[in-house]
Coordinates of C-alpha atoms and ligand atoms in Angstrom, one line a residue:
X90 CA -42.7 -118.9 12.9
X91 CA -40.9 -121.0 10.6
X92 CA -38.0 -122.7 11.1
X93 CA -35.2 -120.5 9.5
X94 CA -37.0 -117.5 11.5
X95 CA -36.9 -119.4 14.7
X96 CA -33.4 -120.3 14.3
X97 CA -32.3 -117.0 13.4
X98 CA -34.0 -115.4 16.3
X99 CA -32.0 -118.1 18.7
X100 CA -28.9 -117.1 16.9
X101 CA -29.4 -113.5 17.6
X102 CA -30.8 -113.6 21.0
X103 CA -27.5 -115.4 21.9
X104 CA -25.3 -113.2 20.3
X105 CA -26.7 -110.2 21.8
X106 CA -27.3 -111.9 25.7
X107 CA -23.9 -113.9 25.2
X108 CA -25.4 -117.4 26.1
X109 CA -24.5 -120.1 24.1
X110 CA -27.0 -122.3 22.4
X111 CA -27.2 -125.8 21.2
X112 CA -26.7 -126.5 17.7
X113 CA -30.2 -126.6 15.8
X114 CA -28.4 -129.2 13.2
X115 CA -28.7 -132.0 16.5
X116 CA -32.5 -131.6 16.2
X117 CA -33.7 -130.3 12.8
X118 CA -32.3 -130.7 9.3
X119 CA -31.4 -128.1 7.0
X120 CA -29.5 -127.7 3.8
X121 CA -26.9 -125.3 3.0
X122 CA -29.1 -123.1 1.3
X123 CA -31.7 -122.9 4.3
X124 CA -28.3 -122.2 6.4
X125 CA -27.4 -118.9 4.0
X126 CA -31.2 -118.0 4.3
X127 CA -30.9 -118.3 8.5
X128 CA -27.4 -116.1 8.2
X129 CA -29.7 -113.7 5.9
X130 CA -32.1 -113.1 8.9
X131 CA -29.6 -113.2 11.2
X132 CA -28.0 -110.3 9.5
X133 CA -31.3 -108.8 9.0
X134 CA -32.2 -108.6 13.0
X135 CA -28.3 -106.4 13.3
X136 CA -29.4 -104.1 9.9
X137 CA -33.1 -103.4 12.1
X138 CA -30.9 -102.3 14.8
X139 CA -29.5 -99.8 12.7
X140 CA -26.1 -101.6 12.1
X141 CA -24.8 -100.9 8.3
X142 CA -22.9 -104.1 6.6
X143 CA -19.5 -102.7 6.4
X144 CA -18.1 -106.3 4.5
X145 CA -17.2 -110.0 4.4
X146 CA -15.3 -112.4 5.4
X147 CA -14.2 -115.8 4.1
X148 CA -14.2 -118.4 6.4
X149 CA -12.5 -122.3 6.1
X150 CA -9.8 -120.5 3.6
X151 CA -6.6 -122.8 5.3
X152 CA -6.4 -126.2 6.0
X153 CA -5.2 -125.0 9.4
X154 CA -8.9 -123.9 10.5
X155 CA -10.4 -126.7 8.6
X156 CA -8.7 -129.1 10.8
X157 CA -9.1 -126.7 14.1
X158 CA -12.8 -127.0 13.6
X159 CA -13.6 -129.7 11.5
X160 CA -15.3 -128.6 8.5
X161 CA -14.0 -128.7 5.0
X162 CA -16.0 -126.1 2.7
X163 CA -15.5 -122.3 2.0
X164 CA -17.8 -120.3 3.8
X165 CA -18.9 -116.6 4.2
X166 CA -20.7 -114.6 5.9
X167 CA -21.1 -110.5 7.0
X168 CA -19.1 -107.8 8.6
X169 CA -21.5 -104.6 10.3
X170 CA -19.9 -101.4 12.1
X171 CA -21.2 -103.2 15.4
X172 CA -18.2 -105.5 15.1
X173 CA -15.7 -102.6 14.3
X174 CA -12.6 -102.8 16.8
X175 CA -10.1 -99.6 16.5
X176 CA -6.7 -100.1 16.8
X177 CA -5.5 -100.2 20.5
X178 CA -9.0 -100.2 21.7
X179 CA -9.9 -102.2 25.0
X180 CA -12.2 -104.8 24.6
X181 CA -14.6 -106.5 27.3
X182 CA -14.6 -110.2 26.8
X183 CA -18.0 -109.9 28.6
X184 CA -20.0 -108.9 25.8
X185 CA -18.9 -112.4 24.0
X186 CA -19.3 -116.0 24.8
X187 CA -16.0 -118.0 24.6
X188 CA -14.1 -115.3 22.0
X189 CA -10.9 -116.4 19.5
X190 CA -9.0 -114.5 17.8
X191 CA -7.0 -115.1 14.4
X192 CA -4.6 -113.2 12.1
X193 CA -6.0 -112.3 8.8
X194 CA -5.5 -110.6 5.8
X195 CA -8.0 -107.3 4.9
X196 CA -8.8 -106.0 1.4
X197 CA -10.8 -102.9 0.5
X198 CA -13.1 -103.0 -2.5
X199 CA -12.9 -99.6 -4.5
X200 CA -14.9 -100.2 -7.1
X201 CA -18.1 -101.9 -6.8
X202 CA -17.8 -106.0 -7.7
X203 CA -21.0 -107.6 -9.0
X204 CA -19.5 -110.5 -11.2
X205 CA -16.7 -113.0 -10.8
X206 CA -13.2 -111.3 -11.4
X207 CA -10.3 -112.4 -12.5
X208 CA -7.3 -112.5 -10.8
X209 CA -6.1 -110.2 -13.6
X210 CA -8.7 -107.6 -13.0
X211 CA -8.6 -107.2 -9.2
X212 CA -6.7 -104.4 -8.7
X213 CA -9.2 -102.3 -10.5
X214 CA -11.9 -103.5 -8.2
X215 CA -9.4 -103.7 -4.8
X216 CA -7.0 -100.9 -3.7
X217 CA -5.6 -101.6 -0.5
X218 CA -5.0 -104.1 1.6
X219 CA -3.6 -104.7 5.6
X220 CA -2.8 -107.1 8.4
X221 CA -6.5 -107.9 10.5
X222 CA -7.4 -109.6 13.9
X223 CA -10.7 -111.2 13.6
X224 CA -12.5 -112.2 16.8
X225 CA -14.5 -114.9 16.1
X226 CA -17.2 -116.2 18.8
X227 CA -19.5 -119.3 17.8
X228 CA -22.7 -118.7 19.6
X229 CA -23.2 -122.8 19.9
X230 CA -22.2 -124.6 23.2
X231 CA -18.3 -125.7 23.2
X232 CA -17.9 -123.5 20.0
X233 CA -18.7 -127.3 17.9
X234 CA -20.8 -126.9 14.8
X235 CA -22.0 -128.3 11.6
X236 CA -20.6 -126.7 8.4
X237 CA -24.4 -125.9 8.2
X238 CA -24.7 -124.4 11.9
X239 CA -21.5 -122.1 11.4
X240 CA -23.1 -120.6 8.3
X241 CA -26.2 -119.9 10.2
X242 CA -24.9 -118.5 12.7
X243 CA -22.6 -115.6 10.1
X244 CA -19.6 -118.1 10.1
X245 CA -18.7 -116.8 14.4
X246 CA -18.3 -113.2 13.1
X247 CA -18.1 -111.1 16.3
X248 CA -15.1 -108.5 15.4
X249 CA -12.8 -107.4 13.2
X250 CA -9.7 -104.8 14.2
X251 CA -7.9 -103.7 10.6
X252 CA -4.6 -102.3 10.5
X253 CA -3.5 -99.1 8.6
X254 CA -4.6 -99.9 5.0
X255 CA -1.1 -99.8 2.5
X256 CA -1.2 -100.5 -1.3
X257 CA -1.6 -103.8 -2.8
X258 CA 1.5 -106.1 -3.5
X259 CA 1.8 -107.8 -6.5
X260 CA 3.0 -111.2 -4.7
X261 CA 1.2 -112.0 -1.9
X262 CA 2.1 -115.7 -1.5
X263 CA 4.8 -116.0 0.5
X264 CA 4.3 -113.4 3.8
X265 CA 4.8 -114.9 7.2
X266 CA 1.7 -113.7 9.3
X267 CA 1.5 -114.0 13.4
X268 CA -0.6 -113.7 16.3
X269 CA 0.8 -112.3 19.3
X270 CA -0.5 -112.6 23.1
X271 CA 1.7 -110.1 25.3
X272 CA 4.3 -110.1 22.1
X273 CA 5.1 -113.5 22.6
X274 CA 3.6 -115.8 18.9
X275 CA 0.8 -117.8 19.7
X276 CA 0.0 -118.7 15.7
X277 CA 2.2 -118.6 12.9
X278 CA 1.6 -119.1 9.4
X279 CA 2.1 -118.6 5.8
X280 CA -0.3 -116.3 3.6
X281 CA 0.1 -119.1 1.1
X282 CA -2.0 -121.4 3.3
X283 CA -4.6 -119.1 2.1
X284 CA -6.2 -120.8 -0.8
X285 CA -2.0 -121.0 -1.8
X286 CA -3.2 -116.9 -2.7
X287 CA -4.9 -114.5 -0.4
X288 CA -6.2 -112.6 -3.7
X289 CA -8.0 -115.9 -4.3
X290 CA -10.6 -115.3 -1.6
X291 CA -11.9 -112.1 -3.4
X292 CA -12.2 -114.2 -6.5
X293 CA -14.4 -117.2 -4.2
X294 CA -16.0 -114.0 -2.7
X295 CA -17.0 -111.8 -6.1
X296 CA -18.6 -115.3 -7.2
X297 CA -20.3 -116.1 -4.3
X298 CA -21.5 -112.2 -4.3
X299 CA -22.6 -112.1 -8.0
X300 CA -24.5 -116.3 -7.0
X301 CA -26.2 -114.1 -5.0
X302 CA -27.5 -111.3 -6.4
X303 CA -24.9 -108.8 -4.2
X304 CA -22.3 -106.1 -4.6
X305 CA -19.6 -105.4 -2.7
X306 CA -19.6 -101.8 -2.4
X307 CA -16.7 -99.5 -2.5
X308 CA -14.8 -99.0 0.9
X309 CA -16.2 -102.5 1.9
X310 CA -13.6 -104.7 3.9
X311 CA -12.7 -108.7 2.7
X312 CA -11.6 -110.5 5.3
X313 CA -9.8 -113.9 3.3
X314 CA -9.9 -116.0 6.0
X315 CA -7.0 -117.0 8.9
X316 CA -4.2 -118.3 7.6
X317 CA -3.8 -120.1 11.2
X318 CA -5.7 -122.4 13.9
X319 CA -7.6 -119.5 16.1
X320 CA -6.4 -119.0 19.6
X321 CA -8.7 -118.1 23.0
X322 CA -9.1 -114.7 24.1
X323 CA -8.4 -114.1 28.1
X324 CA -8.2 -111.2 29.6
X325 CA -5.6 -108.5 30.2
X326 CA -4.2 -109.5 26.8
X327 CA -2.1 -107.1 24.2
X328 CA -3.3 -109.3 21.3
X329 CA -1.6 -108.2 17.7
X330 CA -1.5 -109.5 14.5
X331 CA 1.7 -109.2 12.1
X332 CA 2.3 -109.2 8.3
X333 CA 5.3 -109.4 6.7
X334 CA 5.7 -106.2 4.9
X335 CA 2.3 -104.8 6.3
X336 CA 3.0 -103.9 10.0
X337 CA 1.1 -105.0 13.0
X338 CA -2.4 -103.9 14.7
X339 CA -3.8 -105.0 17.7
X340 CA -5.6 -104.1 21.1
X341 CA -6.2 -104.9 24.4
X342 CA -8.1 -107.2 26.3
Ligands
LIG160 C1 -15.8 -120.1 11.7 C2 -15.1 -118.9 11.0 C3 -13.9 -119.3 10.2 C4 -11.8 -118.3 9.1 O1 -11.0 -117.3 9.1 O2 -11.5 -119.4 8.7 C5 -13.1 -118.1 9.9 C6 -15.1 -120.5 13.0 O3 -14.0 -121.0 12.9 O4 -15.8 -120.4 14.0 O5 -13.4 -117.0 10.3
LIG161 MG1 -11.7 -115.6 10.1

């Protein structure tokens, strides 16, 4: 095997055994585009186990979880049904490693995006959008990575719980958003901290997708990326997420 298929077999054999493994970047180099290729198989071993990519996410959109985790590049990676939480649902923390959760914001693509848009042009291309939790769950030791390593490994992608989906706003900017543990805040931010425009990240995402030769099909989910540092998930937890003007979703631990 070579070394983007061994890596991308660790990757996944951790994910699905939840047992952490050391990051490959301490012992073998590889370049950012060797990291996307790993992600690529990564994804690959899910879609052979007859998971369907149901969107992407954004990662390193805030200075907030640039400084939490201390990387300082855009990344993104892929969303399956496997990592589909409903509303309300009760989740076993087993099944992950050392889990986080963060408050994001969730478009859906209606129209299918192969090129970069324009800010302009997105709500032809976009047609709802809703307060998220994402449960993020680095399968390296101590949750410590390379900018490299969390691209490997699908930028932590784990889970994903959307609220009810409500038309777009116009001005997105300026929205408080919140994570809750047993109703009492835990995060708190501004949407702004979102690359200063949460519509930004589908801009950064249609040209990363049309870099790479993909399209974002309609009904698809973009996840921009937390506006907030990412808190640890223990159990017996109501965890929800809040956005101004957009409601709340959440479930249980
Ligand atoms: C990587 C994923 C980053 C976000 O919203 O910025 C991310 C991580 O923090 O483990 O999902
Ligand atoms: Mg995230």
């Amino acid at each position: 095997m070579n070394k983007t298929n061994t890596i991308s077999q660790q990757l996944d054999t951790a994910a699905t055994t939840a047992s952490p493994i050391a990051q490959p970047s301490e012992t073998v180099k590889f370049s950012l585009e060797e990291a996307y290729k790993i992600q690529k198989q990564l994804v690959e071993h899910r879609l052979d186990r007859g998971e369907t990519i149901t969107g992407y996410k954004l990662g390193f959109t805030s200075k907030a979880k640039m400084q939490q985790m201390g990387v300082d590049d855009l990344i993104w990676g892929v969303l399956t049904n496997a990592m589909e939480i409903k509303p309300d649902e009760h989740i076993d923390l087993n099944q992950y490693i050392h889990p986080r959760a963060e408050p994001e914001v969730a478009f859906k693509v209606s129209k299918p995006i192969n090129r970069q848009l324009t800010i302009k042009e997105l709500p032809q291309y976009i047609d709802k959008m809703t307060v998220a939790i994402e449960v993020i769950d680095s399968r390296y030791k101590n949750f410590k990575f390379s900018l490299e390593d969390v691209i490997a490994d699908n930028c932590s992608s784990i889970g994903y719980c959307i609220g009810q989906w409500q038309d777009l706003k116009e001005d997105i900017t300026n929205l408080p958003i919140q994570l809750k543990f047993n109703d009492e805040t835990v995060q708190s931010g501004m949407t702004q901290a979102i690359l200063d425009n949460p519509y930004q990240s589908v801009i950064e995402l249609s040209r990363l997708a049309s870099e790479n030769n993909l399209v974002l099909q309609p009904g698809q989910i973009i996840l921009a990326g937390a506006a907030t540092a990412a808190e640890w998930l223990k159990p017996e937890l109501k965890v929800t997420a809040e956005l101004q003007g957009f409601g709340e979703v959440g479930f249980w631990t």
